[in-house]
């Protein structure tokens, strides 16, 4: 059922007309939270079910205003949904598929309504959760990339600068950070200041210098792309 709803949400492309997935976002968010908390832990296909449920949460939670309550006994819908995502990483600590799905969902949720939702994500310690994912999957390029993008979406460029500084000698981490910067620019997430924007550009140029050999050509290409998008951002200021 979650897979079908995800397909419908992607096909409807954000439409909130009556009968659409987004029109029923609040009730669907309550449903998905129940799936994650009550069905996934005991299911034989728990990991696969979790991934599909998380993808659906990524579509609907961003449309739920903070503080929305459907049933007094169950509490706020958005807050419960985000906590259910964080809990899932504890239930499947070694699953790269679940980790990537949760990171991608958090990015989609944050991008939907950054002003209203980011404070909730921070209150739920989503940033700490992402740092734990980065540490746990430090050698997994795909998860590391998804986690870095989520870290940037939640903590801004400042969080990515700290990440880059803490892993200066790790090419996978630097590749993930450059990818995250590029994605942030594409999503239209702004820098806190012109100084922060310049600092990110300087950090990426340092990466280019530190990993200048041919074996790091993908990192070089991603760094060049990120610098180009930063330049586009600066011209629009």
PDB file of N, CA and C in Angstrom, residues 1-15 19-22 28 31-32 51-60 108:
ATOM      1  N   UNK A   1       0.826  -1.201   0.000  1.00  0.00           N
ATOM      2  CA  UNK A   1       0.000   0.000   0.000  1.00  0.00           C
ATOM      3  C   UNK A   1       0.864   1.256   0.000  1.00  0.00           C
ATOM      4  N   UNK A   2       1.921   1.263   0.803  1.00  0.00           N
ATOM      5  CA  UNK A   2       2.800   2.431   0.850  1.00  0.00           C
ATOM      6  C   UNK A   2       3.451   2.681  -0.505  1.00  0.00           C
ATOM      7  N   UNK A   3       3.860   1.593  -1.171  1.00  0.00           N
ATOM      8  CA  UNK A   3       4.483   1.728  -2.479  1.00  0.00           C
ATOM      9  C   UNK A   3       3.543   2.334  -3.508  1.00  0.00           C
ATOM     10  N   UNK A   4       2.288   1.910  -3.483  1.00  0.00           N
ATOM     11  CA  UNK A   4       1.288   2.452  -4.412  1.00  0.00           C
ATOM     12  C   UNK A   4       1.062   3.934  -4.150  1.00  0.00           C
ATOM     13  N   UNK A   5       0.976   4.303  -2.873  1.00  0.00           N
ATOM     14  CA  UNK A   5       0.760   5.707  -2.504  1.00  0.00           C
ATOM     15  C   UNK A   5       1.950   6.572  -2.901  1.00  0.00           C
ATOM     16  N   UNK A   6       3.168   6.031  -2.766  1.00  0.00           N
ATOM     17  CA  UNK A   6       4.362   6.769  -3.189  1.00  0.00           C
ATOM     18  C   UNK A   6       4.316   7.011  -4.698  1.00  0.00           C
ATOM     19  N   UNK A   7       3.971   5.971  -5.455  1.00  0.00           N
ATOM     20  CA  UNK A   7       3.866   6.111  -6.915  1.00  0.00           C
ATOM     21  C   UNK A   7       2.824   7.170  -7.281  1.00  0.00           C
ATOM     22  N   UNK A   8       1.692   7.157  -6.575  1.00  0.00           N
ATOM     23  CA  UNK A   8       0.644   8.148  -6.841  1.00  0.00           C
ATOM     24  C   UNK A   8       1.136   9.560  -6.523  1.00  0.00           C
ATOM     25  N   UNK A   9       1.829   9.710  -5.402  1.00  0.00           N
ATOM     26  CA  UNK A   9       2.335  11.037  -4.999  1.00  0.00           C
ATOM     27  C   UNK A   9       3.312  11.577  -6.033  1.00  0.00           C
ATOM     28  N   UNK A  10       4.189  10.713  -6.541  1.00  0.00           N
ATOM     29  CA  UNK A  10       5.156  11.148  -7.541  1.00  0.00           C
ATOM     30  C   UNK A  10       4.471  11.496  -8.858  1.00  0.00           C
ATOM     31  N   UNK A  11       3.440  10.726  -9.207  1.00  0.00           N
ATOM     32  CA  UNK A  11       2.704  10.986 -10.446  1.00  0.00           C
ATOM     33  C   UNK A  11       1.912  12.295 -10.344  1.00  0.00           C
ATOM     34  N   UNK A  12       1.372  12.577  -9.155  1.00  0.00           N
ATOM     35  CA  UNK A  12       0.560  13.784  -8.960  1.00  0.00           C
ATOM     36  C   UNK A  12       1.411  15.040  -8.811  1.00  0.00           C
ATOM     37  N   UNK A  13       2.707  14.876  -8.553  1.00  0.00           N
ATOM     38  CA  UNK A  13       3.677  15.982  -8.558  1.00  0.00           C
ATOM     39  C   UNK A  13       3.264  17.152  -7.665  1.00  0.00           C
ATOM     40  N   UNK A  14       2.859  16.825  -6.432  1.00  0.00           N
ATOM     41  CA  UNK A  14       2.575  17.881  -5.455  1.00  0.00           C
ATOM     42  C   UNK A  14       1.175  18.457  -5.487  1.00  0.00           C
ATOM     43  N   UNK A  15       0.316  17.971  -6.368  1.00  0.00           N
ATOM     44  CA  UNK A  15      -1.050  18.482  -6.437  1.00  0.00           C
ATOM     45  C   UNK A  15      -1.780  18.227  -5.121  1.00  0.00           C
ATOM     46  N   UNK A  19      -8.905  14.426  -3.380  1.00  0.00           N
ATOM     47  CA  UNK A  19      -8.648  13.085  -3.871  1.00  0.00           C
ATOM     48  C   UNK A  19      -7.174  12.791  -4.088  1.00  0.00           C
ATOM     49  N   UNK A  20      -6.335  13.824  -4.005  1.00  0.00           N
ATOM     50  CA  UNK A  20      -4.902  13.627  -4.212  1.00  0.00           C
ATOM     51  C   UNK A  20      -4.230  13.176  -2.915  1.00  0.00           C
ATOM     52  N   UNK A  21      -3.002  12.681  -3.044  1.00  0.00           N
ATOM     53  CA  UNK A  21      -2.230  12.260  -1.879  1.00  0.00           C
ATOM     54  C   UNK A  21      -1.989  13.429  -0.935  1.00  0.00           C
ATOM     55  N   UNK A  22      -1.579  14.565  -1.476  1.00  0.00           N
ATOM     56  CA  UNK A  22      -1.253  15.716  -0.635  1.00  0.00           C
ATOM     57  C   UNK A  22      -2.490  16.310   0.041  1.00  0.00           C
ATOM     58  N   UNK A  28      -2.623  10.663   6.151  1.00  0.00           N
ATOM     59  CA  UNK A  28      -1.635   9.699   5.664  1.00  0.00           C
ATOM     60  C   UNK A  28      -0.386   9.701   6.545  1.00  0.00           C
ATOM     61  N   UNK A  31      -1.108   7.612   9.467  1.00  0.00           N
ATOM     62  CA  UNK A  31      -1.085   6.207   9.053  1.00  0.00           C
ATOM     63  C   UNK A  31       0.349   5.690   8.951  1.00  0.00           C
ATOM     64  N   UNK A  32       1.233   6.465   8.295  1.00  0.00           N
ATOM     65  CA  UNK A  32       2.611   6.012   8.099  1.00  0.00           C
ATOM     66  C   UNK A  32       3.342   5.889   9.430  1.00  0.00           C
ATOM     67  N   UNK A  51      11.337   1.111   4.251  1.00  0.00           N
ATOM     68  CA  UNK A  51      11.823   1.988   3.184  1.00  0.00           C
ATOM     69  C   UNK A  51      10.662   2.636   2.439  1.00  0.00           C
ATOM     70  N   UNK A  52       9.644   1.850   2.091  1.00  0.00           N
ATOM     71  CA  UNK A  52       8.489   2.398   1.377  1.00  0.00           C
ATOM     72  C   UNK A  52       7.702   3.376   2.249  1.00  0.00           C
ATOM     73  N   UNK A  53       7.543   3.030   3.528  1.00  0.00           N
ATOM     74  CA  UNK A  53       6.832   3.920   4.444  1.00  0.00           C
ATOM     75  C   UNK A  53       7.580   5.239   4.619  1.00  0.00           C
ATOM     76  N   UNK A  54       8.895   5.162   4.711  1.00  0.00           N
ATOM     77  CA  UNK A  54       9.712   6.372   4.849  1.00  0.00           C
ATOM     78  C   UNK A  54       9.580   7.252   3.609  1.00  0.00           C
ATOM     79  N   UNK A  55       9.586   6.636   2.436  1.00  0.00           N
ATOM     80  CA  UNK A  55       9.417   7.404   1.195  1.00  0.00           C
ATOM     81  C   UNK A  55       8.083   8.142   1.202  1.00  0.00           C
ATOM     82  N   UNK A  56       7.029   7.487   1.680  1.00  0.00           N
ATOM     83  CA  UNK A  56       5.725   8.137   1.750  1.00  0.00           C
ATOM     84  C   UNK A  56       5.739   9.277   2.760  1.00  0.00           C
ATOM     85  N   UNK A  57       6.383   9.072   3.900  1.00  0.00           N
ATOM     86  CA  UNK A  57       6.531  10.144   4.886  1.00  0.00           C
ATOM     87  C   UNK A  57       7.231  11.349   4.256  1.00  0.00           C
ATOM     88  N   UNK A  58       8.222  11.078   3.425  1.00  0.00           N
ATOM     89  CA  UNK A  58       8.934  12.168   2.775  1.00  0.00           C
ATOM     90  C   UNK A  58       8.024  13.035   1.923  1.00  0.00           C
ATOM     91  N   UNK A  59       7.026  12.425   1.321  1.00  0.00           N
ATOM     92  CA  UNK A  59       6.079  13.169   0.489  1.00  0.00           C
ATOM     93  C   UNK A  59       5.058  13.948   1.322  1.00  0.00           C
ATOM     94  N   UNK A  60       4.542  13.347   2.385  1.00  0.00           N
ATOM     95  CA  UNK A  60       3.391  13.944   3.070  1.00  0.00           C
ATOM     96  C   UNK A  60       3.745  14.794   4.287  1.00  0.00           C
ATOM     97  N   UNK A 108      13.467  16.097   1.750  1.00  0.00           N
ATOM     98  CA  UNK A 108      12.200  16.448   1.104  1.00  0.00           C
ATOM     99  C   UNK A 108      11.279  17.185   2.061  1.00  0.00           C
TER     100      UNK A 108
END
